């Protein structure tokens, strides 16, 4: 998916993190990978009026960096990444349970950070950061 398509779906998207801080309300919270999985898998499965997307830069990083990421992935996770996600799709993917688990684990390990985008009634952008932190951006009230 391209950024324009993500924006058309109503996601909060910004190029630079500083733009997020200036244009949106935000809070920082700590979550384990398991907590992120629980929150987003539940949201993805149970809420019909929202969509969840993930930016996953795996295909854009250099081969050495990809090999380092691969060290943290199980064989099943590597197969998922290489068989279910396509480089030509870009960096933004509709969230599926397996992808949510992968990005939650990689965010927690500080190996490859991803951002989760929520559209619909719970619109927000969860920017993965160091120290198990997520900066959660929402519309200004």
Short mmCIF file of N, CA, C and O in Angstrom, two decimals:
data_model
loop_
_atom_site.label_atom_id
_atom_site.label_comp_id
_atom_site.label_asym_id
_atom_site.label_seq_id
_atom_site.Cartn_x
_atom_site.Cartn_y
_atom_site.Cartn_z
N UNK A 1 0.84 -1.17 0.00
CA UNK A 1 0.00 0.00 0.00
C UNK A 1 0.89 1.24 0.00
O UNK A 1 1.93 1.28 0.62
N UNK A 2 0.44 2.23 -0.70
CA UNK A 2 1.17 3.50 -0.74
C UNK A 2 0.64 4.43 0.35
O UNK A 2 -0.48 4.27 0.83
N UNK A 3 1.45 5.41 0.70
CA UNK A 3 1.09 6.38 1.74
C UNK A 3 -0.21 7.09 1.37
O UNK A 3 -1.07 7.30 2.23
N UNK A 4 -0.37 7.43 0.11
CA UNK A 4 -1.58 8.13 -0.32
C UNK A 4 -2.83 7.29 -0.02
O UNK A 4 -3.86 7.83 0.38
N UNK A 5 -2.73 5.99 -0.23
CA UNK A 5 -3.86 5.10 0.05
C UNK A 5 -4.16 5.06 1.54
O UNK A 5 -5.32 5.03 1.95
N UNK A 6 -3.11 5.04 2.36
CA UNK A 6 -3.28 5.05 3.81
C UNK A 6 -4.00 6.33 4.24
O UNK A 6 -4.94 6.30 5.03
N UNK A 7 -3.57 7.46 3.69
CA UNK A 7 -4.21 8.74 4.02
C UNK A 7 -5.67 8.77 3.57
O UNK A 7 -6.53 9.28 4.29
N UNK A 8 -5.95 8.18 2.40
CA UNK A 8 -7.33 8.14 1.90
C UNK A 8 -8.24 7.36 2.84
O UNK A 8 -9.43 7.63 2.93
N UNK A 9 -7.68 6.41 3.56
CA UNK A 9 -8.46 5.63 4.52
C UNK A 9 -8.67 6.39 5.83
O UNK A 9 -9.34 5.92 6.73
N UNK A 10 -8.05 7.57 5.93
CA UNK A 10 -8.26 8.43 7.10
C UNK A 10 -7.24 8.26 8.20
O UNK A 10 -7.45 8.74 9.32
N UNK A 11 -6.13 7.62 7.91
CA UNK A 11 -5.10 7.41 8.94
C UNK A 11 -4.37 8.71 9.25
O UNK A 11 -4.24 9.59 8.40
N UNK A 12 -3.92 8.80 10.47
CA UNK A 12 -3.02 9.90 10.87
C UNK A 12 -1.64 9.52 10.36
O UNK A 12 -1.07 8.50 10.78
N UNK A 13 -1.10 10.31 9.45
CA UNK A 13 0.21 10.02 8.87
C UNK A 13 1.01 11.30 8.80
O UNK A 13 0.48 12.35 8.43
N UNK A 14 2.27 11.22 9.13
CA UNK A 14 3.18 12.35 9.01
C UNK A 14 4.56 11.81 8.65
O UNK A 14 4.92 10.71 9.01
N UNK A 15 5.29 12.60 7.90
CA UNK A 15 6.63 12.20 7.45
C UNK A 15 7.66 12.27 8.57
O UNK A 15 8.49 11.39 8.71
N UNK A 16 7.58 13.33 9.36
CA UNK A 16 8.58 13.57 10.41
C UNK A 16 7.91 13.52 11.77
O UNK A 16 6.83 14.09 11.95
N UNK A 17 8.56 12.88 12.70
CA UNK A 17 7.99 12.73 14.05
C UNK A 17 7.68 14.09 14.66
O UNK A 17 6.68 14.25 15.36
N UNK A 18 8.50 15.09 14.39
CA UNK A 18 8.26 16.42 14.94
C UNK A 18 6.92 16.97 14.47
O UNK A 18 6.22 17.63 15.23
N UNK A 19 6.55 16.65 13.22
CA UNK A 19 5.23 17.06 12.72
C UNK A 19 4.12 16.44 13.55
O UNK A 19 3.11 17.08 13.84
N UNK A 20 4.30 15.19 13.94
CA UNK A 20 3.31 14.53 14.79
C UNK A 20 3.14 15.23 16.11
O UNK A 20 2.02 15.46 16.58
N UNK A 21 4.27 15.58 16.73
CA UNK A 21 4.22 16.28 18.02
C UNK A 21 3.54 17.63 17.90
O UNK A 21 2.86 18.08 18.82
N UNK A 22 3.73 18.30 16.78
CA UNK A 22 3.16 19.65 16.60
C UNK A 22 1.69 19.62 16.17
O UNK A 22 0.94 20.52 16.52
N UNK A 23 1.28 18.61 15.42
CA UNK A 23 -0.04 18.62 14.80
C UNK A 23 -1.09 17.77 15.51
O UNK A 23 -2.28 17.91 15.23
N UNK A 24 -0.66 16.91 16.43
CA UNK A 24 -1.60 15.97 17.06
C UNK A 24 -1.41 15.94 18.57
O UNK A 24 -0.35 16.28 19.08
N UNK A 25 -2.45 15.49 19.26
CA UNK A 25 -2.30 15.17 20.67
C UNK A 25 -1.51 13.88 20.76
O UNK A 25 -1.59 13.04 19.85
N UNK A 26 -0.76 13.71 21.83
CA UNK A 26 0.02 12.49 21.96
C UNK A 26 0.28 12.17 23.42
O UNK A 26 0.22 13.04 24.29
N UNK A 27 0.53 10.90 23.65
CA UNK A 27 0.97 10.43 24.96
C UNK A 27 1.95 9.29 24.72
O UNK A 27 1.90 8.63 23.68
N UNK A 28 2.81 9.07 25.68
CA UNK A 28 3.78 7.98 25.58
C UNK A 28 3.45 6.94 26.64
O UNK A 28 3.24 7.29 27.80
N UNK A 29 3.39 5.68 26.20
CA UNK A 29 3.12 4.58 27.12
C UNK A 29 4.06 3.43 26.82
O UNK A 29 4.50 3.26 25.67
N UNK A 30 4.34 2.64 27.85
CA UNK A 30 5.17 1.45 27.68
C UNK A 30 4.28 0.22 27.56
O UNK A 30 3.31 0.07 28.30
N UNK A 31 4.66 -0.65 26.62
CA UNK A 31 3.94 -1.90 26.40
C UNK A 31 4.94 -2.99 26.06
O UNK A 31 5.87 -2.76 25.29
N UNK A 32 4.70 -4.17 26.58
CA UNK A 32 5.49 -5.33 26.16
C UNK A 32 4.96 -5.78 24.80
O UNK A 32 3.87 -5.38 24.38
N UNK A 33 5.72 -6.63 24.15
CA UNK A 33 5.26 -7.19 22.88
C UNK A 33 3.94 -7.92 23.07
O UNK A 33 3.02 -7.79 22.25
N UNK A 34 3.82 -8.65 24.15
CA UNK A 34 2.60 -9.41 24.41
C UNK A 34 1.41 -8.46 24.58
O UNK A 34 0.32 -8.74 24.08
N UNK A 35 1.60 -7.35 25.27
CA UNK A 35 0.50 -6.40 25.45
C UNK A 35 0.08 -5.79 24.12
O UNK A 35 -1.11 -5.64 23.85
N UNK A 36 1.06 -5.45 23.28
CA UNK A 36 0.73 -4.89 21.96
C UNK A 36 -0.03 -5.92 21.14
O UNK A 36 -1.03 -5.60 20.49
N UNK A 37 0.44 -7.16 21.17
CA UNK A 37 -0.26 -8.23 20.46
C UNK A 37 -1.71 -8.31 20.92
O UNK A 37 -2.63 -8.36 20.10
N UNK A 38 -1.92 -8.33 22.22
CA UNK A 38 -3.27 -8.46 22.75
C UNK A 38 -4.16 -7.29 22.33
O UNK A 38 -5.30 -7.48 21.91
N UNK A 39 -3.64 -6.09 22.44
CA UNK A 39 -4.41 -4.89 22.09
C UNK A 39 -4.78 -4.91 20.61
O UNK A 39 -5.95 -4.75 20.23
N UNK A 40 -3.79 -5.12 19.76
CA UNK A 40 -4.03 -4.97 18.33
C UNK A 40 -4.69 -6.19 17.69
O UNK A 40 -5.50 -6.04 16.78
N UNK A 41 -4.38 -7.38 18.15
CA UNK A 41 -5.05 -8.55 17.61
C UNK A 41 -6.53 -8.50 17.98
O UNK A 41 -7.40 -8.76 17.15
N UNK A 42 -6.81 -8.14 19.22
CA UNK A 42 -8.21 -8.01 19.64
C UNK A 42 -8.92 -6.95 18.80
O UNK A 42 -10.03 -7.17 18.32
N UNK A 43 -8.27 -5.81 18.63
CA UNK A 43 -8.85 -4.73 17.85
C UNK A 43 -9.10 -5.19 16.41
O UNK A 43 -10.17 -4.98 15.84
N UNK A 44 -8.10 -5.83 15.83
CA UNK A 44 -8.19 -6.28 14.44
C UNK A 44 -9.31 -7.31 14.26
O UNK A 44 -10.03 -7.29 13.28
N UNK A 45 -9.46 -8.20 15.22
CA UNK A 45 -10.45 -9.27 15.11
C UNK A 45 -11.86 -8.82 15.46
O UNK A 45 -12.83 -9.29 14.86
N UNK A 46 -12.00 -7.96 16.45
CA UNK A 46 -13.32 -7.69 17.03
C UNK A 46 -14.00 -6.41 16.57
O UNK A 46 -15.21 -6.29 16.71
N UNK A 47 -13.28 -5.49 16.06
CA UNK A 47 -13.89 -4.20 15.74
C UNK A 47 -14.09 -4.08 14.23
O UNK A 47 -13.13 -4.01 13.47
N UNK A 48 -15.32 -4.03 13.84
CA UNK A 48 -15.65 -3.99 12.42
C UNK A 48 -15.47 -2.61 11.80
O UNK A 48 -15.30 -2.49 10.60
N UNK A 49 -15.54 -1.57 12.60
CA UNK A 49 -15.52 -0.22 12.07
C UNK A 49 -14.13 0.42 12.07
O UNK A 49 -14.00 1.63 11.94
N UNK A 50 -13.09 -0.40 12.20
CA UNK A 50 -11.73 0.11 12.12
C UNK A 50 -10.90 -0.79 11.22
O UNK A 50 -11.25 -1.93 10.95
N UNK A 51 -9.79 -0.23 10.77
CA UNK A 51 -8.78 -1.01 10.06
C UNK A 51 -7.45 -0.69 10.71
O UNK A 51 -7.24 0.41 11.22
N UNK A 52 -6.55 -1.66 10.69
CA UNK A 52 -5.22 -1.48 11.25
C UNK A 52 -4.21 -1.75 10.15
O UNK A 52 -4.32 -2.73 9.41
N UNK A 53 -3.22 -0.86 10.05
CA UNK A 53 -2.15 -0.98 9.07
C UNK A 53 -0.81 -0.86 9.79
O UNK A 53 -0.73 -0.25 10.86
N UNK A 54 0.21 -1.41 9.18
CA UNK A 54 1.55 -1.42 9.79
C UNK A 54 2.55 -0.94 8.75
O UNK A 54 2.51 -1.39 7.60
N UNK A 55 3.45 -0.03 9.16
CA UNK A 55 4.59 0.22 8.27
C UNK A 55 5.69 -0.75 8.69
O UNK A 55 6.00 -0.90 9.85
N UNK A 56 6.20 -1.46 7.73
CA UNK A 56 7.17 -2.52 7.95
C UNK A 56 8.27 -2.34 6.92
O UNK A 56 8.10 -2.65 5.75
N UNK A 57 9.39 -1.78 7.37
CA UNK A 57 10.48 -1.36 6.49
C UNK A 57 11.43 -2.48 6.09
O UNK A 57 12.45 -2.23 5.47
N UNK A 58 11.11 -3.69 6.42
CA UNK A 58 12.00 -4.84 6.19
C UNK A 58 12.58 -4.86 4.78
O UNK A 58 13.77 -5.09 4.59
N UNK A 59 11.76 -4.62 3.78
CA UNK A 59 12.22 -4.74 2.39
C UNK A 59 13.03 -3.53 1.92
O UNK A 59 13.62 -3.57 0.85
N UNK A 60 13.05 -2.47 2.70
CA UNK A 60 13.79 -1.27 2.28
C UNK A 60 15.15 -1.15 2.95
O UNK A 60 15.93 -0.30 2.55
N UNK A 61 15.42 -1.98 3.95
CA UNK A 61 16.71 -1.88 4.63
C UNK A 61 17.75 -2.71 3.89
O UNK A 61 17.42 -3.61 3.11
N UNK A 62 19.01 -2.41 4.13
CA UNK A 62 20.10 -3.12 3.45
C UNK A 62 20.12 -4.59 3.85
O UNK A 62 19.62 -4.97 4.91
N UNK A 63 20.72 -5.40 3.00
CA UNK A 63 20.73 -6.84 3.21
C UNK A 63 21.32 -7.23 4.55
O UNK A 63 20.79 -8.12 5.23
N UNK A 64 22.40 -6.59 4.98
CA UNK A 64 23.00 -6.92 6.28
C UNK A 64 22.03 -6.66 7.42
O UNK A 64 21.94 -7.44 8.37
N UNK A 65 21.31 -5.55 7.34
CA UNK A 65 20.32 -5.23 8.37
C UNK A 65 19.17 -6.23 8.34
O UNK A 65 18.67 -6.64 9.39
N UNK A 66 18.76 -6.66 7.14
CA UNK A 66 17.70 -7.67 7.02
C UNK A 66 18.14 -8.99 7.65
O UNK A 66 17.36 -9.66 8.32
N UNK A 67 19.40 -9.35 7.46
CA UNK A 67 19.91 -10.58 8.07
C UNK A 67 19.87 -10.49 9.59
O UNK A 67 19.57 -11.47 10.26
N UNK A 68 20.15 -9.31 10.13
CA UNK A 68 20.09 -9.13 11.58
C UNK A 68 18.64 -9.29 12.08
O UNK A 68 18.40 -9.93 13.10
N UNK A 69 17.70 -8.71 11.34
CA UNK A 69 16.29 -8.87 11.70
C UNK A 69 15.93 -10.35 11.66
O UNK A 69 15.27 -10.87 12.57
N UNK A 70 16.37 -11.04 10.62
CA UNK A 70 16.05 -12.46 10.46
C UNK A 70 16.52 -13.30 11.64
O UNK A 70 15.91 -14.32 11.96
N UNK A 71 17.58 -12.88 12.31
CA UNK A 71 18.08 -13.61 13.48
C UNK A 71 17.04 -13.66 14.60
O UNK A 71 17.07 -14.56 15.44
N UNK A 72 16.15 -12.70 14.63
CA UNK A 72 15.13 -12.61 15.69
C UNK A 72 13.80 -13.22 15.29
O UNK A 72 12.89 -13.29 16.10
N UNK A 73 13.70 -13.66 14.04
CA UNK A 73 12.46 -14.24 13.56
C UNK A 73 12.54 -15.76 13.56
O UNK A 73 13.57 -16.33 13.23
N UNK A 74 11.43 -16.38 13.91
CA UNK A 74 11.35 -17.84 13.80
C UNK A 74 11.28 -18.20 12.31
O UNK A 74 11.05 -17.34 11.45
N UNK A 75 11.44 -19.47 12.02
CA UNK A 75 11.32 -19.92 10.62
C UNK A 75 9.93 -19.62 10.07
O UNK A 75 9.80 -19.20 8.92
N UNK A 76 8.90 -19.82 10.88
CA UNK A 76 7.53 -19.51 10.44
C UNK A 76 7.36 -18.03 10.15
O UNK A 76 6.71 -17.64 9.18
N UNK A 77 7.94 -17.19 11.01
CA UNK A 77 7.84 -15.74 10.80
C UNK A 77 8.59 -15.33 9.54
O UNK A 77 8.10 -14.49 8.78
N UNK A 78 9.75 -15.89 9.29
CA UNK A 78 10.49 -15.58 8.05
C UNK A 78 9.68 -15.99 6.82
O UNK A 78 9.62 -15.25 5.84
N UNK A 79 9.07 -17.16 6.89
CA UNK A 79 8.24 -17.62 5.77
C UNK A 79 7.08 -16.65 5.55
O UNK A 79 6.75 -16.31 4.42
N UNK A 80 6.46 -16.23 6.65
CA UNK A 80 5.34 -15.29 6.53
C UNK A 80 5.80 -14.01 5.84
O UNK A 80 5.18 -13.55 4.88
N UNK A 81 6.88 -13.44 6.34
CA UNK A 81 7.38 -12.18 5.77
C UNK A 81 7.70 -12.35 4.29
O UNK A 81 7.33 -11.51 3.46
N UNK A 82 8.37 -13.41 3.95
CA UNK A 82 8.83 -13.59 2.57
C UNK A 82 7.78 -14.15 1.62
O UNK A 82 7.90 -13.99 0.41
N UNK A 83 6.72 -14.76 2.16
CA UNK A 83 5.70 -15.33 1.29
C UNK A 83 4.39 -14.54 1.27
O UNK A 83 3.67 -14.57 0.28
N UNK A 84 4.08 -13.87 2.36
CA UNK A 84 2.81 -13.15 2.45
C UNK A 84 2.93 -11.66 2.16
O UNK A 84 1.96 -11.03 1.77
N UNK A 85 4.09 -11.10 2.40
CA UNK A 85 4.31 -9.68 2.15
C UNK A 85 5.12 -9.55 0.87
O UNK A 85 6.00 -10.36 0.61
N UNK A 86 4.85 -8.56 0.12
CA UNK A 86 5.55 -8.38 -1.15
C UNK A 86 6.25 -7.02 -1.16
O UNK A 86 5.64 -6.00 -0.86
N UNK A 87 7.51 -7.05 -1.55
CA UNK A 87 8.31 -5.83 -1.65
C UNK A 87 7.60 -4.77 -2.48
O UNK A 87 7.58 -3.59 -2.13
N UNK A 88 6.99 -5.18 -3.57
CA UNK A 88 6.36 -4.21 -4.49
C UNK A 88 5.13 -3.55 -3.89
O UNK A 88 4.63 -2.56 -4.40
N UNK A 89 4.62 -4.08 -2.77
CA UNK A 89 3.48 -3.46 -2.10
C UNK A 89 3.88 -2.19 -1.36
O UNK A 89 3.03 -1.44 -0.93
N UNK A 90 5.16 -1.98 -1.17
CA UNK A 90 5.64 -0.82 -0.44
C UNK A 90 5.99 -1.17 0.98
O UNK A 90 6.42 -2.29 1.26
N UNK A 91 5.78 -0.24 1.89
CA UNK A 91 6.14 -0.48 3.30
C UNK A 91 4.92 -0.56 4.20
O UNK A 91 5.04 -0.88 5.37
N UNK A 92 3.75 -0.26 3.69
CA UNK A 92 2.55 -0.24 4.52
C UNK A 92 1.68 -1.44 4.14
O UNK A 92 1.35 -1.64 2.97
N UNK A 93 1.32 -2.22 5.17
CA UNK A 93 0.58 -3.45 4.95
C UNK A 93 -0.65 -3.50 5.86
O UNK A 93 -0.58 -3.06 7.01
N UNK A 94 -1.74 -4.06 5.37
CA UNK A 94 -2.87 -4.32 6.26
C UNK A 94 -2.41 -5.28 7.36
O UNK A 94 -1.71 -6.24 7.09
N UNK A 95 -2.78 -4.98 8.58
CA UNK A 95 -2.34 -5.79 9.71
C UNK A 95 -3.09 -7.11 9.73
O UNK A 95 -4.31 -7.15 9.62
N UNK A 96 -2.34 -8.15 9.86
CA UNK A 96 -2.86 -9.49 10.12
C UNK A 96 -2.25 -9.93 11.44
O UNK A 96 -1.25 -9.37 11.90
N UNK A 97 -2.82 -10.91 12.06
CA UNK A 97 -2.36 -11.33 13.38
C UNK A 97 -0.85 -11.64 13.39
O UNK A 97 -0.13 -11.18 14.27
N UNK A 98 -0.37 -12.37 12.40
CA UNK A 98 1.04 -12.74 12.37
C UNK A 98 1.93 -11.50 12.24
O UNK A 98 2.96 -11.39 12.91
N UNK A 99 1.55 -10.56 11.40
CA UNK A 99 2.35 -9.35 11.22
C UNK A 99 2.37 -8.52 12.50
O UNK A 99 3.41 -7.97 12.88
N UNK A 100 1.24 -8.43 13.18
CA UNK A 100 1.19 -7.69 14.45
C UNK A 100 2.16 -8.31 15.44
O UNK A 100 2.93 -7.60 16.10
N UNK A 101 2.18 -9.62 15.54
CA UNK A 101 3.09 -10.29 16.46
C UNK A 101 4.55 -10.04 16.10
O UNK A 101 5.39 -9.80 16.97
N UNK A 102 4.85 -10.06 14.81
CA UNK A 102 6.23 -9.83 14.36
C UNK A 102 6.68 -8.42 14.70
O UNK A 102 7.75 -8.22 15.27
N UNK A 103 5.87 -7.42 14.35
CA UNK A 103 6.32 -6.05 14.61
C UNK A 103 6.36 -5.74 16.10
O UNK A 103 7.23 -5.00 16.55
N UNK A 104 5.46 -6.33 16.88
CA UNK A 104 5.50 -6.11 18.33
C UNK A 104 6.81 -6.66 18.90
O UNK A 104 7.46 -6.00 19.73
N UNK A 105 7.21 -7.84 18.45
CA UNK A 105 8.46 -8.45 18.93
C UNK A 105 9.67 -7.62 18.50
O UNK A 105 10.55 -7.34 19.31
N UNK A 106 9.71 -7.21 17.24
CA UNK A 106 10.86 -6.45 16.75
C UNK A 106 10.93 -5.07 17.38
O UNK A 106 12.02 -4.57 17.66
N UNK A 107 9.77 -4.44 17.63
CA UNK A 107 9.77 -3.15 18.35
C UNK A 107 10.34 -3.34 19.75
O UNK A 107 11.19 -2.56 20.20
N UNK A 108 9.87 -4.37 20.45
CA UNK A 108 10.33 -4.60 21.82
C UNK A 108 11.83 -4.86 21.89
O UNK A 108 12.52 -4.36 22.78
N UNK A 109 12.35 -5.59 20.91
CA UNK A 109 13.79 -5.92 20.88
C UNK A 109 14.63 -4.77 20.31
O UNK A 109 15.84 -4.87 20.27
N UNK A 110 13.96 -3.71 19.84
CA UNK A 110 14.62 -2.54 19.25
C UNK A 110 15.45 -2.92 18.03
O UNK A 110 16.52 -2.38 17.78
N UNK A 111 14.93 -3.86 17.25
CA UNK A 111 15.61 -4.35 16.06
C UNK A 111 15.12 -3.64 14.81
O UNK A 111 15.89 -3.27 13.94
N UNK A 112 13.81 -3.48 14.69
CA UNK A 112 13.20 -2.81 13.55
C UNK A 112 11.90 -2.19 14.05
O UNK A 112 10.98 -2.91 14.43
N UNK A 113 11.85 -0.88 14.09
CA UNK A 113 10.67 -0.20 14.60
C UNK A 113 9.61 -0.08 13.52
O UNK A 113 9.91 0.16 12.36
N UNK A 114 8.38 -0.25 13.93
CA UNK A 114 7.24 -0.09 13.04
C UNK A 114 6.22 0.82 13.71
O UNK A 114 6.23 1.00 14.92
N UNK A 115 5.35 1.37 12.88
CA UNK A 115 4.25 2.20 13.36
C UNK A 115 2.96 1.49 13.00
O UNK A 115 2.83 0.92 11.92
N UNK A 116 2.01 1.54 13.91
CA UNK A 116 0.69 0.95 13.69
C UNK A 116 -0.31 2.08 13.49
O UNK A 116 -0.35 3.03 14.29
N UNK A 117 -1.10 1.99 12.44
CA UNK A 117 -2.08 3.02 12.09
C UNK A 117 -3.48 2.43 12.26
O UNK A 117 -3.76 1.36 11.74
N UNK A 118 -4.33 3.15 12.95
CA UNK A 118 -5.70 2.72 13.17
C UNK A 118 -6.62 3.74 12.53
O UNK A 118 -6.49 4.95 12.77
N UNK A 119 -7.57 3.25 11.73
CA UNK A 119 -8.56 4.15 11.14
C UNK A 119 -9.91 3.85 11.77
O UNK A 119 -10.09 2.86 12.46
N UNK A 120 -10.85 4.72 11.54
CA UNK A 120 -12.20 4.52 12.06
C UNK A 120 -12.39 5.13 13.43
O UNK A 120 -11.75 6.13 13.78
N UNK A 121 -13.25 4.50 14.24
CA UNK A 121 -13.65 5.06 15.53
C UNK A 121 -12.50 5.22 16.52
O UNK A 121 -12.58 6.04 17.43
N UNK A 122 -11.47 4.42 16.39
CA UNK A 122 -10.34 4.51 17.34
C UNK A 122 -9.10 5.05 16.66
O UNK A 122 -7.98 4.65 16.96
N UNK A 123 -9.29 5.96 15.73
CA UNK A 123 -8.24 6.52 14.91
C UNK A 123 -7.04 6.96 15.74
O UNK A 123 -7.17 7.70 16.71
N UNK A 124 -5.88 6.48 15.34
CA UNK A 124 -4.65 6.86 16.03
C UNK A 124 -3.45 6.25 15.34
O UNK A 124 -3.57 5.38 14.49
N UNK A 125 -2.30 6.75 15.70
CA UNK A 125 -1.04 6.24 15.18
C UNK A 125 -0.14 5.93 16.36
O UNK A 125 0.09 6.78 17.21
N UNK A 126 0.32 4.68 16.41
CA UNK A 126 1.17 4.20 17.50
C UNK A 126 2.58 4.03 16.95
O UNK A 126 2.85 3.11 16.18
N UNK A 127 3.45 4.93 17.32
CA UNK A 127 4.82 4.98 16.80
C UNK A 127 5.74 4.22 17.75
O UNK A 127 5.92 4.61 18.91
N UNK A 128 6.30 3.10 17.29
CA UNK A 128 7.20 2.30 18.11
C UNK A 128 8.49 3.06 18.39
O UNK A 128 9.03 3.71 17.50
N UNK A 129 8.96 2.95 19.63
CA UNK A 129 10.13 3.71 20.05
C UNK A 129 10.99 2.85 20.98
O UNK A 129 10.62 1.74 21.34
N UNK A 130 12.11 3.37 21.37
CA UNK A 130 13.03 2.66 22.28
C UNK A 130 12.39 2.45 23.65
O UNK A 130 11.48 3.16 24.05
N UNK A 131 12.93 1.47 24.39
CA UNK A 131 12.50 1.24 25.76
C UNK A 131 11.08 0.74 25.89
O UNK A 131 10.40 1.04 26.88
N UNK A 132 10.60 0.02 24.88
CA UNK A 132 9.23 -0.53 24.87
C UNK A 132 8.17 0.56 24.86
O UNK A 132 7.02 0.33 25.23
N UNK A 133 8.56 1.76 24.47
CA UNK A 133 7.61 2.86 24.46
C UNK A 133 6.91 2.98 23.11
O UNK A 133 7.48 2.65 22.07
N UNK A 134 5.70 3.45 23.19
CA UNK A 134 4.94 3.80 21.99
C UNK A 134 4.44 5.22 22.21
O UNK A 134 3.90 5.55 23.26
N UNK A 135 4.65 6.06 21.19
CA UNK A 135 4.06 7.39 21.22
C UNK A 135 2.75 7.25 20.45
O UNK A 135 2.74 6.83 19.30
N UNK A 136 1.65 7.56 21.14
CA UNK A 136 0.31 7.37 20.58
C UNK A 136 -0.24 8.73 20.18
O UNK A 136 -0.48 9.59 21.04
N UNK A 137 -0.43 8.91 18.89
CA UNK A 137 -0.93 10.17 18.34
C UNK A 137 -2.41 10.04 18.04
O UNK A 137 -2.86 9.05 17.46
N UNK A 138 -3.17 11.06 18.44
CA UNK A 138 -4.60 11.13 18.15
C UNK A 138 -4.93 12.54 17.68
O UNK A 138 -4.14 13.48 17.86
N UNK A 139 -6.11 12.68 17.10
CA UNK A 139 -6.56 14.01 16.65
C UNK A 139 -6.63 14.96 17.84
O UNK A 139 -6.99 14.55 18.95
N UNK A 140 -6.30 16.22 17.60
CA UNK A 140 -6.42 17.21 18.67
C UNK A 140 -7.89 17.43 18.99
O UNK A 140 -8.73 17.44 18.10
N UNK A 141 -8.16 17.57 20.28
CA UNK A 141 -9.54 17.81 20.71
C UNK A 141 -9.74 19.25 21.11
O UNK A 141 -8.88 19.98 21.38
#
